[in-house]
PDB file of C-alpha atoms in Angstrom:
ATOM      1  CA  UNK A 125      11.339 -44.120  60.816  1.00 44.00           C
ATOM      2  CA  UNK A 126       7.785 -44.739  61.690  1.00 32.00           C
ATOM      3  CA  UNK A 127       6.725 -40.846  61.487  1.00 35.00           C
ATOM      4  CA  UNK A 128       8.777 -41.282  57.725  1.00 37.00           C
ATOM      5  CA  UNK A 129       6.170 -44.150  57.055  1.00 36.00           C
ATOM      6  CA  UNK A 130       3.016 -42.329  58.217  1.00 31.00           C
ATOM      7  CA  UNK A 131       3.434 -39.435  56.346  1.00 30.00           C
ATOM      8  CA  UNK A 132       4.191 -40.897  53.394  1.00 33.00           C
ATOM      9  CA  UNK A 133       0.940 -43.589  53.524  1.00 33.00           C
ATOM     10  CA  UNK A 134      -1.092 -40.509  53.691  1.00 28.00           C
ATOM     11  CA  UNK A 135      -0.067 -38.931  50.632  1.00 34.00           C
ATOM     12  CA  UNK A 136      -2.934 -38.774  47.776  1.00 39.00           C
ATOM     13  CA  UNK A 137      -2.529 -38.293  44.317  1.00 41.00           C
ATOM     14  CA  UNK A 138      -3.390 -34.390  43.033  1.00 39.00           C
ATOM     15  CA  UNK A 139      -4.045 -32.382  40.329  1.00 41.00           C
ATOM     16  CA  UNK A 140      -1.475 -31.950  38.488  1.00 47.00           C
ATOM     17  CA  UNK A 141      -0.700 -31.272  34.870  1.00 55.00           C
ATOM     18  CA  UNK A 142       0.979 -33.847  32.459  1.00 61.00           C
ATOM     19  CA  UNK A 143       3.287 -31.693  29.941  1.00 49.00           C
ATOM     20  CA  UNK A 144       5.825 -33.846  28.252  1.00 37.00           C
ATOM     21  CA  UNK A 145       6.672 -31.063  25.490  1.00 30.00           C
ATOM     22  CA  UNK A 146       8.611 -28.898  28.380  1.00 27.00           C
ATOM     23  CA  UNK A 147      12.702 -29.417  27.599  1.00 25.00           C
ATOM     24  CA  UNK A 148      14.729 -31.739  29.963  1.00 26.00           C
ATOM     25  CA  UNK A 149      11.953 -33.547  31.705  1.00 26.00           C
ATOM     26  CA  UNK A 150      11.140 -30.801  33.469  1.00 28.00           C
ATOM     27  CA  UNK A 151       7.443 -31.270  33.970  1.00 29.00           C
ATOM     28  CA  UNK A 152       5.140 -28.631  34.623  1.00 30.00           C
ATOM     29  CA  UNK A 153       3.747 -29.230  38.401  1.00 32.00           C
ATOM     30  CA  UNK A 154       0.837 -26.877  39.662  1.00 30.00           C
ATOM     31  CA  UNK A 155      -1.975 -27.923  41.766  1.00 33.00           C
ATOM     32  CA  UNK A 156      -4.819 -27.412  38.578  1.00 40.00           C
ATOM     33  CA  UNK A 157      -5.744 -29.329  35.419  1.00 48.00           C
ATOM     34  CA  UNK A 158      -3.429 -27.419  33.037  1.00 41.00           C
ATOM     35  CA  UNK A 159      -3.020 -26.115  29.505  1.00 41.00           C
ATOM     36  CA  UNK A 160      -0.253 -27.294  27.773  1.00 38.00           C
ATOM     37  CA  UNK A 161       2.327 -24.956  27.225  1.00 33.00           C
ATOM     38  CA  UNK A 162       4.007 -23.991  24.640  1.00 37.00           C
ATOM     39  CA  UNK A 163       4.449 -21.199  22.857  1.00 41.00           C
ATOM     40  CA  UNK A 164       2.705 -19.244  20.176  1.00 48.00           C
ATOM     41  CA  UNK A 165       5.486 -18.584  18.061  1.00 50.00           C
ATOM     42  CA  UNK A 166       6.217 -22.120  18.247  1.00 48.00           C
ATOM     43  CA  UNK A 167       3.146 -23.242  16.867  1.00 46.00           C
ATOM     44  CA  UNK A 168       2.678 -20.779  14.501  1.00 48.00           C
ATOM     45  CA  UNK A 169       5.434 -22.330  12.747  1.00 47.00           C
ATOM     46  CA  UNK A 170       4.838 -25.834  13.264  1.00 46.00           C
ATOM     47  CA  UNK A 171       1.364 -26.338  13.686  1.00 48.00           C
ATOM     48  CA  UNK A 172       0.488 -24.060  10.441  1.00 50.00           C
ATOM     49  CA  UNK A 173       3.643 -24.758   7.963  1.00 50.00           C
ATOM     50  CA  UNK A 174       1.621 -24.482   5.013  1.00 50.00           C
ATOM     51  CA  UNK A 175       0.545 -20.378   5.759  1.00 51.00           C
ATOM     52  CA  UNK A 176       1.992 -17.980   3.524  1.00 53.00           C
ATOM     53  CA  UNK A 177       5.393 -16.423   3.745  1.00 62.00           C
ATOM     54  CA  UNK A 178       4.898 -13.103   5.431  1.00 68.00           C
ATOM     55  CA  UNK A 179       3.149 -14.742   8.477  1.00 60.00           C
ATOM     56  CA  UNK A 180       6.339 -17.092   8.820  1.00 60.00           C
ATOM     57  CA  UNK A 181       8.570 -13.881   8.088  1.00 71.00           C
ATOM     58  CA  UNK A 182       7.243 -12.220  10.798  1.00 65.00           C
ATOM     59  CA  UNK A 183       7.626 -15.271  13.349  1.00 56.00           C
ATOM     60  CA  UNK A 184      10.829 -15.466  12.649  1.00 64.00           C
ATOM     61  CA  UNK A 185      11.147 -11.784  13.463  1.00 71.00           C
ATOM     62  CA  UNK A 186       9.652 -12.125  16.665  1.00 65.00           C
ATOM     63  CA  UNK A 187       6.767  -9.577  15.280  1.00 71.00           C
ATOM     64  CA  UNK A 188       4.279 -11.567  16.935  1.00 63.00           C
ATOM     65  CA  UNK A 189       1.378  -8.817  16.233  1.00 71.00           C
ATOM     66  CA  UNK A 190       2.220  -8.913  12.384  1.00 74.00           C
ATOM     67  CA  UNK A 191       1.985 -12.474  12.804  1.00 67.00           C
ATOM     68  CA  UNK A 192      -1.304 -12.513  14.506  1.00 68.00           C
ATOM     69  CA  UNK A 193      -2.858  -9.912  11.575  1.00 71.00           C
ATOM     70  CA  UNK A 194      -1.709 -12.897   9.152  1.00 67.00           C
ATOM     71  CA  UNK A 195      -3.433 -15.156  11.375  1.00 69.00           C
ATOM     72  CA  UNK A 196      -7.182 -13.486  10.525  1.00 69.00           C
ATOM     73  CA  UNK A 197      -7.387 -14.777   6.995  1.00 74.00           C
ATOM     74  CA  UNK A 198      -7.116 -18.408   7.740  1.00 72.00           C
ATOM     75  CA  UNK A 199      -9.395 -17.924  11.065  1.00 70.00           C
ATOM     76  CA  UNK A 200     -11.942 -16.279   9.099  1.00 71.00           C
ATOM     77  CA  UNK A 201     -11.697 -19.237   6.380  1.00 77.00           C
ATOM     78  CA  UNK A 202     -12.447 -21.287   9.562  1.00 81.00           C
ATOM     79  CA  UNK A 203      -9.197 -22.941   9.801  1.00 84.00           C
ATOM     80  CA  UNK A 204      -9.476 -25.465  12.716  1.00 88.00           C
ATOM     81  CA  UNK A 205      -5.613 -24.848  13.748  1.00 86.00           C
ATOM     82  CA  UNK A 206      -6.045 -20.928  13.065  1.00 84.00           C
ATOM     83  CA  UNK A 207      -8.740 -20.931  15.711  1.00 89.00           C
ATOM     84  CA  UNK A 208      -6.901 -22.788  18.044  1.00 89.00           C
ATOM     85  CA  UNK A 209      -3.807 -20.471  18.171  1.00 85.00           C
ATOM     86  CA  UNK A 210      -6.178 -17.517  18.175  1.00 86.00           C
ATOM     87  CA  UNK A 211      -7.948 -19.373  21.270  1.00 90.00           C
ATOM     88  CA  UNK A 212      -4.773 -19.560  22.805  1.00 88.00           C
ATOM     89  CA  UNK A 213      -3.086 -16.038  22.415  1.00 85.00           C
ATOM     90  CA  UNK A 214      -6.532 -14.534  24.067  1.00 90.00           C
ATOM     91  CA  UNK A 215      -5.793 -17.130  26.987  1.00 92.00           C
ATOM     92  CA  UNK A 216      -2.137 -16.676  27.165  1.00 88.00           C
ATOM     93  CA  UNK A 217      -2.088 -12.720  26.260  1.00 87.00           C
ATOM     94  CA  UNK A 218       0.323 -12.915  24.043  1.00 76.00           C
ATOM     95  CA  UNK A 219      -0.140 -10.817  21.304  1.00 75.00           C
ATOM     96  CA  UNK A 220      -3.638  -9.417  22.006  1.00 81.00           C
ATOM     97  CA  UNK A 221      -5.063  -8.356  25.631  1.00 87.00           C
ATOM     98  CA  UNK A 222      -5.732 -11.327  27.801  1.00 93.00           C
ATOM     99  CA  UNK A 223      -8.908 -12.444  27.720  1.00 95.00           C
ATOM    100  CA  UNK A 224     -10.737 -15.934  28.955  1.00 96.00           C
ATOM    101  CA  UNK A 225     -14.230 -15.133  27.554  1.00 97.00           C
ATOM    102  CA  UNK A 226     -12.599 -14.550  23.717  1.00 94.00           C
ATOM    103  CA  UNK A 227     -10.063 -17.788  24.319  1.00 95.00           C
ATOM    104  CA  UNK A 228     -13.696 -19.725  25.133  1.00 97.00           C
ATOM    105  CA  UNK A 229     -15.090 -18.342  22.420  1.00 96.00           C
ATOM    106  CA  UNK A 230     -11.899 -19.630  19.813  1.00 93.00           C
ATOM    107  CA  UNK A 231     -11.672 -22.569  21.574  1.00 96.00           C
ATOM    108  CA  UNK A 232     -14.914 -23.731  21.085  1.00 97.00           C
ATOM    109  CA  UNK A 233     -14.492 -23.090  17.133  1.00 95.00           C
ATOM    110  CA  UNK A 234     -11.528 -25.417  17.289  1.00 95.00           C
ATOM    111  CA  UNK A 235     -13.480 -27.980  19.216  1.00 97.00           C
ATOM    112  CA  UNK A 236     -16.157 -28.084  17.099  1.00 97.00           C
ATOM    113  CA  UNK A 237     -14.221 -29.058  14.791  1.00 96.00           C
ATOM    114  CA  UNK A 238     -12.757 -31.855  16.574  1.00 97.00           C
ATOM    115  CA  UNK A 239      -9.469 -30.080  17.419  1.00 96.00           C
ATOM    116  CA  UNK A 240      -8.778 -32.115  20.737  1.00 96.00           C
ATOM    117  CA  UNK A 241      -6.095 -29.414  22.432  1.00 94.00           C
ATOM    118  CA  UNK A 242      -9.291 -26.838  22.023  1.00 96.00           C
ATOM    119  CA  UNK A 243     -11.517 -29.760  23.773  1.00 96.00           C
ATOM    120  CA  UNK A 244      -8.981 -30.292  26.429  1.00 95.00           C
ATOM    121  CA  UNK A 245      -8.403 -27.065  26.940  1.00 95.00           C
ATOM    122  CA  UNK A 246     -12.102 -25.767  27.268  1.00 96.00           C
ATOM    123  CA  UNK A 247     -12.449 -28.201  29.920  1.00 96.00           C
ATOM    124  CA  UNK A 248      -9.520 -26.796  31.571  1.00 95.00           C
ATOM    125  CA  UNK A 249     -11.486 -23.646  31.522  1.00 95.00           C
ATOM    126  CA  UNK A 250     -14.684 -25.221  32.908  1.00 96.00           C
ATOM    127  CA  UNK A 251     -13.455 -26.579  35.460  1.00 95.00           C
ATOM    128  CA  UNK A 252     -11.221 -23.249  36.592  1.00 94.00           C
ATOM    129  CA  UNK A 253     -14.191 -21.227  35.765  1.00 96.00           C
ATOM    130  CA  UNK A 254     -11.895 -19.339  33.125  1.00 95.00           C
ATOM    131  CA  UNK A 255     -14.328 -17.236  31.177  1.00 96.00           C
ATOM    132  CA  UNK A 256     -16.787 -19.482  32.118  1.00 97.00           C
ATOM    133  CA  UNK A 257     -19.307 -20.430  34.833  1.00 97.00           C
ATOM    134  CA  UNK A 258     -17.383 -23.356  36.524  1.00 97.00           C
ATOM    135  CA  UNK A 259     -18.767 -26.725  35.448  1.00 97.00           C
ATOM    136  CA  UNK A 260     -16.935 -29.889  36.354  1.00 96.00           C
ATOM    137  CA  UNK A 261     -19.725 -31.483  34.213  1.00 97.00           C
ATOM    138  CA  UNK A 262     -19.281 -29.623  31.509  1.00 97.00           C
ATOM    139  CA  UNK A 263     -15.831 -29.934  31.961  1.00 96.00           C
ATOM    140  CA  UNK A 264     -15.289 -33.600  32.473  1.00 97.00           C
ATOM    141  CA  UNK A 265     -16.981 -33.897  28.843  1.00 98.00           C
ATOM    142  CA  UNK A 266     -14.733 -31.539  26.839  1.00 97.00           C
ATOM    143  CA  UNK A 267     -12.092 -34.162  28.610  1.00 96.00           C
ATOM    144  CA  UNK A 268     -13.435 -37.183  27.181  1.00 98.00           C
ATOM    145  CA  UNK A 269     -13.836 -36.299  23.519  1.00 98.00           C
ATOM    146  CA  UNK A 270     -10.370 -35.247  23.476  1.00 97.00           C
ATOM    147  CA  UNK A 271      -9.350 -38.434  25.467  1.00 97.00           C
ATOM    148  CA  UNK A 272     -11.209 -40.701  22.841  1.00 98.00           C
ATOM    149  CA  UNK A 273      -8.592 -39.026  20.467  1.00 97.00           C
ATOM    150  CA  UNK A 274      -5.876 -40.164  22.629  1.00 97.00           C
ATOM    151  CA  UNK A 275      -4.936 -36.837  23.701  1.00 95.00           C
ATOM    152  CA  UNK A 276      -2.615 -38.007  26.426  1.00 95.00           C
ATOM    153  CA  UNK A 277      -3.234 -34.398  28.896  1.00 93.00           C
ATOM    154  CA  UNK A 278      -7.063 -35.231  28.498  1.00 95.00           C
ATOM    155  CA  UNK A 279      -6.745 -38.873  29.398  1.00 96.00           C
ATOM    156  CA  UNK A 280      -4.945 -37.634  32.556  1.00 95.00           C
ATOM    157  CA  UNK A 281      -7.319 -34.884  33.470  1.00 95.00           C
ATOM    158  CA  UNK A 282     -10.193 -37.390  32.783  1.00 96.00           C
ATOM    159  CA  UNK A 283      -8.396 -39.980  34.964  1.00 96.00           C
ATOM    160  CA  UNK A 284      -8.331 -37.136  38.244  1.00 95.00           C
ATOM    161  CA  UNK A 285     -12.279 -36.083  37.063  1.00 95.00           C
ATOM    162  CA  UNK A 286     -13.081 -39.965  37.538  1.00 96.00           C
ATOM    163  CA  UNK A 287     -10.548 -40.591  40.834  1.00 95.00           C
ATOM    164  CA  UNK A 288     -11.959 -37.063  42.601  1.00 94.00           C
ATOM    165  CA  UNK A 289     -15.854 -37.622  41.541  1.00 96.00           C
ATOM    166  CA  UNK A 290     -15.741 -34.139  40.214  1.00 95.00           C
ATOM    167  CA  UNK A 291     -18.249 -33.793  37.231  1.00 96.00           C
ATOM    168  CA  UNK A 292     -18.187 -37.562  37.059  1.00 97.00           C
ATOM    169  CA  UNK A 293     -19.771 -40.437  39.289  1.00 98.00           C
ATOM    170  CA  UNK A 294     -16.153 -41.342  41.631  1.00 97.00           C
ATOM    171  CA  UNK A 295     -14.955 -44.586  39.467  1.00 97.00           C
ATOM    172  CA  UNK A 296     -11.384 -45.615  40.605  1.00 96.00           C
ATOM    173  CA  UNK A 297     -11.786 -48.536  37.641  1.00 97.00           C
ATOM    174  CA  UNK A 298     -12.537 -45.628  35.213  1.00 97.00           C
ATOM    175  CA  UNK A 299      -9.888 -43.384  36.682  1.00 96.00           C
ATOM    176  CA  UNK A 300      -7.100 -46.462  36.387  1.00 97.00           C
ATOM    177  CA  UNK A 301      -8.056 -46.616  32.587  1.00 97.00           C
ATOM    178  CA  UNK A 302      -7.384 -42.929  31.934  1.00 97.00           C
ATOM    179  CA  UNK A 303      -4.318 -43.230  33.786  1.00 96.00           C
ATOM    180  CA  UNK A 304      -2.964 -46.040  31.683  1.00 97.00           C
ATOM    181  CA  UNK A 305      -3.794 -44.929  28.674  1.00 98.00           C
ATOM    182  CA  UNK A 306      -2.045 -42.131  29.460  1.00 97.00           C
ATOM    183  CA  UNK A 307       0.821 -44.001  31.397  1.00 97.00           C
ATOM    184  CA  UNK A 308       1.589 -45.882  27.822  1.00 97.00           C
ATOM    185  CA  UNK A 309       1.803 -42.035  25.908  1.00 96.00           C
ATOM    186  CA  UNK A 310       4.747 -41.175  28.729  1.00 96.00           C
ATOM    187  CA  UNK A 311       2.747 -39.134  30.923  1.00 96.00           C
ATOM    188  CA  UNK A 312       5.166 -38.852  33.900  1.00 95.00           C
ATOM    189  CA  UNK A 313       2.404 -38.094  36.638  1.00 94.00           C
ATOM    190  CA  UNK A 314      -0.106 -40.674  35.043  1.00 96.00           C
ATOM    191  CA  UNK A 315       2.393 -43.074  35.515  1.00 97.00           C
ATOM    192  CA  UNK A 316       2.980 -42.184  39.315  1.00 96.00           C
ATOM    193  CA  UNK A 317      -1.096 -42.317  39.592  1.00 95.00           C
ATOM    194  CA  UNK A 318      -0.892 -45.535  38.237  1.00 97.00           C
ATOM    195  CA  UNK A 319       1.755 -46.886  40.825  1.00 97.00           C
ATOM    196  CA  UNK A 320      -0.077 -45.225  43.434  1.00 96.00           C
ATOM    197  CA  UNK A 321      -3.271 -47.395  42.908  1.00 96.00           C
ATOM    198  CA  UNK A 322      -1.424 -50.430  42.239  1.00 97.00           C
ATOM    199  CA  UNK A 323       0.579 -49.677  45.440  1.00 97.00           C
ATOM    200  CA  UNK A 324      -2.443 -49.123  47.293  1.00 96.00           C
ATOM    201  CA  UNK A 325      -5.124 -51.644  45.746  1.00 96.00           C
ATOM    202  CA  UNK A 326      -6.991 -49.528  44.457  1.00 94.00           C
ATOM    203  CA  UNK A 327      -9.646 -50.669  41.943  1.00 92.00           C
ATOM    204  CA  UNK A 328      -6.637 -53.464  41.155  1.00 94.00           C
ATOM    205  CA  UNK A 329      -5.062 -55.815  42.963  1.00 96.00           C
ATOM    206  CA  UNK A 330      -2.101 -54.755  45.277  1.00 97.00           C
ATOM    207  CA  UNK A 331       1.349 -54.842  43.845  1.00 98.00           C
ATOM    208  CA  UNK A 332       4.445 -53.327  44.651  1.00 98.00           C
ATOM    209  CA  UNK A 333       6.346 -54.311  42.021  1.00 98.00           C
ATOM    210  CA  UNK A 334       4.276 -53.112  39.533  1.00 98.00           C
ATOM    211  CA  UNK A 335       4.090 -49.794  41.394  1.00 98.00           C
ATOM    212  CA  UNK A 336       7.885 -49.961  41.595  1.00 98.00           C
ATOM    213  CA  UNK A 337       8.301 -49.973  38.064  1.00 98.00           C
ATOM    214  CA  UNK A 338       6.020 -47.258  37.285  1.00 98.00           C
ATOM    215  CA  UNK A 339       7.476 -45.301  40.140  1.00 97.00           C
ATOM    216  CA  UNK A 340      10.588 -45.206  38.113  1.00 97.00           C
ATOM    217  CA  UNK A 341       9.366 -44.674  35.232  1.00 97.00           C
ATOM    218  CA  UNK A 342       8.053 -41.277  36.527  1.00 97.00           C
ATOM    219  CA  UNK A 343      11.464 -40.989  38.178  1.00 97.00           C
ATOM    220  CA  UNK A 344      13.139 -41.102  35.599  1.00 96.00           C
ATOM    221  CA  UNK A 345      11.471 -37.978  33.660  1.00 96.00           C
ATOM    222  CA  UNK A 346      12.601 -35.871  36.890  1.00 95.00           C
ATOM    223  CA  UNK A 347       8.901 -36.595  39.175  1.00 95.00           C
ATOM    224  CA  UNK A 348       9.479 -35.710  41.963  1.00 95.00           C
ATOM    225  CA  UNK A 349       6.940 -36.805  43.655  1.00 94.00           C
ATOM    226  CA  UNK A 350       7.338 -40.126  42.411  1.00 96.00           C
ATOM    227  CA  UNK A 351      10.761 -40.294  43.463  1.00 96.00           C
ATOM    228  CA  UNK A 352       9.917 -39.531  46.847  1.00 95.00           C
ATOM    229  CA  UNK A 353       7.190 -42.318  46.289  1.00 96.00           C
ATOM    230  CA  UNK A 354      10.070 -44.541  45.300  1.00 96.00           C
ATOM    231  CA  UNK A 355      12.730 -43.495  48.029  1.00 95.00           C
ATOM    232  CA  UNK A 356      10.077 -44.743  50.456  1.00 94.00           C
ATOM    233  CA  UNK A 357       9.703 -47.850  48.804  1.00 96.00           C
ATOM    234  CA  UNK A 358      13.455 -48.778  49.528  1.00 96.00           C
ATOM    235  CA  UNK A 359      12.510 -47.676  52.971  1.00 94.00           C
ATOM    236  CA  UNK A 360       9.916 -50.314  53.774  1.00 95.00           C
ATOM    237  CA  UNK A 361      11.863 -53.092  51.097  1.00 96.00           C
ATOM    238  CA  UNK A 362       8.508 -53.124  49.412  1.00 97.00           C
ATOM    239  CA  UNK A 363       8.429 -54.104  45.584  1.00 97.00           C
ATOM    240  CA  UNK A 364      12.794 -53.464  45.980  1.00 97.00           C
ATOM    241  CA  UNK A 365      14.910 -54.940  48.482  1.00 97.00           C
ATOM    242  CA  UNK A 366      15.468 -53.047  51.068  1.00 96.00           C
ATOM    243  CA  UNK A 367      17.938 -49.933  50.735  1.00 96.00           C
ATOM    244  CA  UNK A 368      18.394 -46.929  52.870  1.00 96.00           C
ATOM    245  CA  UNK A 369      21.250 -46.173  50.139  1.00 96.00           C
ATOM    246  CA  UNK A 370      18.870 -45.902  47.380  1.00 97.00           C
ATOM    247  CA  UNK A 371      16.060 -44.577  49.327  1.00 96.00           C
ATOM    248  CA  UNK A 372      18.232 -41.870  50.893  1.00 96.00           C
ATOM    249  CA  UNK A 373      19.184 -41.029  46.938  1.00 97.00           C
ATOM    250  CA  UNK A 374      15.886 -40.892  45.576  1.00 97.00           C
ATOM    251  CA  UNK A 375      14.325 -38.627  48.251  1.00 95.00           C
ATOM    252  CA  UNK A 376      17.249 -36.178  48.093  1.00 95.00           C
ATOM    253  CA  UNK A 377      16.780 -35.668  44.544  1.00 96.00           C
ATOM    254  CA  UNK A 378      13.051 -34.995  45.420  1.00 95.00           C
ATOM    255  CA  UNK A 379      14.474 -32.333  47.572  1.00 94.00           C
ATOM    256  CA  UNK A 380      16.514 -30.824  45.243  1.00 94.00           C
ATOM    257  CA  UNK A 381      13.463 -29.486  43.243  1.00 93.00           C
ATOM    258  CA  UNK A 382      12.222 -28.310  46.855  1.00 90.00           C
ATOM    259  CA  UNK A 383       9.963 -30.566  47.916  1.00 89.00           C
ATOM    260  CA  UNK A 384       9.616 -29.977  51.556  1.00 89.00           C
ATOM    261  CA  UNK A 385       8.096 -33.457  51.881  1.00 90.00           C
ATOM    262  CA  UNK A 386      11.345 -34.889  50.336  1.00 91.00           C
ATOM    263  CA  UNK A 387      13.600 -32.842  52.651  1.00 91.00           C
ATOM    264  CA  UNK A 388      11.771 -33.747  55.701  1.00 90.00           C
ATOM    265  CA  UNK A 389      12.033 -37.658  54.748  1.00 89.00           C
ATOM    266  CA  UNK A 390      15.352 -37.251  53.558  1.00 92.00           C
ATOM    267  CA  UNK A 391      16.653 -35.618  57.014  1.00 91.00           C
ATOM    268  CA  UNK A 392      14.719 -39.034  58.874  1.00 91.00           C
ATOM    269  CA  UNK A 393      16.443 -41.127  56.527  1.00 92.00           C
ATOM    270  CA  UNK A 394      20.075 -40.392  57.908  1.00 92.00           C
ATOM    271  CA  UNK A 395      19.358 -41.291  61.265  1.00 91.00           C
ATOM    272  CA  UNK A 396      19.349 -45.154  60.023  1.00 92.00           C
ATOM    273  CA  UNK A 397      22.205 -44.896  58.304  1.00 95.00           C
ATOM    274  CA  UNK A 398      26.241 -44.746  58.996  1.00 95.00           C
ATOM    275  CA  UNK A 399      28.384 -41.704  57.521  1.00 95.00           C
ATOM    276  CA  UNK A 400      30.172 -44.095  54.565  1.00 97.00           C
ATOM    277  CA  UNK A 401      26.247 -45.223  53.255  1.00 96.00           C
ATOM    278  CA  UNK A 402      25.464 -41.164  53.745  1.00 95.00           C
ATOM    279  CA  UNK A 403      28.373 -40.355  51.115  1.00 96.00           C
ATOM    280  CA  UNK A 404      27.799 -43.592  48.773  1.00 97.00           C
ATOM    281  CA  UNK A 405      23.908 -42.140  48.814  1.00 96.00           C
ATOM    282  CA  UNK A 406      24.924 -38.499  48.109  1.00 95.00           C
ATOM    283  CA  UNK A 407      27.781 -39.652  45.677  1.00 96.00           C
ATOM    284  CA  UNK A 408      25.302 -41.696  44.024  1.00 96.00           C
ATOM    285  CA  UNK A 409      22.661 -38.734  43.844  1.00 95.00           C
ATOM    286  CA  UNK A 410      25.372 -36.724  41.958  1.00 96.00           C
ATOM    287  CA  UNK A 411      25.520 -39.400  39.456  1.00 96.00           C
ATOM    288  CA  UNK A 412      22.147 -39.629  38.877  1.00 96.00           C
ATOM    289  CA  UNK A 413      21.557 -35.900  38.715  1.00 94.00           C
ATOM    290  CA  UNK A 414      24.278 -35.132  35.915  1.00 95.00           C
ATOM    291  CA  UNK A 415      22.776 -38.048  33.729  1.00 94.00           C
ATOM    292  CA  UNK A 416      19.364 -36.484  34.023  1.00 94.00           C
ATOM    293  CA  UNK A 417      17.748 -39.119  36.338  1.00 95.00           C
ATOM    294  CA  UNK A 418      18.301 -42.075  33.679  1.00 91.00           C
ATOM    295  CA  UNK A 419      19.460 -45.414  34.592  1.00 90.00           C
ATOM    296  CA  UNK A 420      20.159 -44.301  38.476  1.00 92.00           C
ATOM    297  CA  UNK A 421      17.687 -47.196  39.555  1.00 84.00           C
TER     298      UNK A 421
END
């Protein structure tokens, strides 16, 4: 169990995107700040509901290039929403060619309007170097005026800028902000960032039952990594009474969503534990899987 405890200690929090729009909990995990995603259709009919009837016509049709031609008029009028969608078929490709340099270009339209998706998602770009020189400076501002609107994927990304010291002086107080702020909206990995500094002291006192709780909230929206994070708090009774039961549980429904992390902890767990606590822990990871990870803690 010691190897299980070493590994885990050494784990640091990532870049990773915070997309609470995707269906079932099933958040978006890639190792990049990251666009939110959803699609164009989508938001051509519920971002714009007051456009005229043959653009919704033809998004209902699945004509997306008919829709796009009823897009000009209201881009041209310099509608702030028009450009955005605009901005995001050029960086998508859907509809139209892909193309980062036009998506910047539409993007910043939207932003300077105050559009905060646009702002959040030109820093995206900045700091990818999408269409752009890459500029975590440049980036890490786009991020904050969006994050001043309470856009919750902005408050995340500017919470990593601040943890990483990318485009920003390194400020773990400034980083555990972001992260809460976000944390509060229901951002699942802000609030498995914020249970990692908590667990680790970080710019805040140490406390494992405040990471604990946060742990599960992430848990709970299908995180893996922060049920792994949790499993191996059952492991070492920190914040939880002990519980190779639970532990096993948590870290196995980690692995189901392939995290090799979670399969290698989960196969370490078993040697601690007798065959009946083995099927209570995989009986009990059924249960939680067919309820969607809710009330399983």
């Amino acid at each position: 169990m010691a190897a299980f405890i070493r590994i885990h200690c050494l784990q640091q929090l990532q870049l990773l995107s915070c997309n609470t729009f995707i269906a079932e909990n099933k958040l978006l995990r890639i190792n990049k700040l990251a666009l939110p995603i959803v699609c164009t259709a989508l938001w051509l009919t519920i971002v714009l509901p007051a456009l005229a009837t043959p653009l919704k016509d033809a998004v209902a049709s699945k004509d997306y290039a008919t829709a796009a031609k009823h897009t000009r008029p209201f881009v041209e009028k310099g509608d702030v929403e028009a450009q955005y969608i605009i901005g995001k078929m050029y960086y998508s490709g859907q509809v139209v060619a892909q193309n980062y340099a036009e998506a910047v270009k539409w993007y910043k339209l939207a932003a300077a309007q105050g559009n905060a998706q646009a702002q959040n998602n030109l820093g995206v770009m900045y700091h990818s170097g999408q269409g752009v020189t890459q500029n975590d400076a440049e980036s890490a501002k786009w991020f904050m005026l969006a994050a001043v609107q309470g856009y919750v994927q902005a408050q995340y990304n500017l919470g990593i800028m601040y943890h990483s010291g990318q485009g920003v002086a390194q400020n773990y107080a400034e980083s555990a902000k972001w992260f809460k702020l976000a944390s509060a909206q229901g951002c699942a990995q802000a609030q498995y960032s914020v249970g990692v500094m908590y667990r680790d002291g970080q710019s805040m006192a140490k406390n494992d039952n405040e990471a604990v709780k946060l742990f599960q909230l992430a848990a709970a929206q299908g995180f893996a990594q922060a049920q792994l994070s949790l499993g191996a708090m059952y492991v070492l009774g920190h914040g939880v009474p002990q519980s190779f039961i639970k532990a096993y549980m948590w870290s196995n429904l980690a692995a189901t969503q392939n995290n090799d992390k979670a399969i290698e902890i989960r196969d370490n767990i078993i040697s601690d534990m007798t065959p009946a606590e083995i099927s209570k822990a995989q009986q009990l990871s059924s249960v939680c899987l067919a309820h969607h990870y809710k009330g399983c803690d």
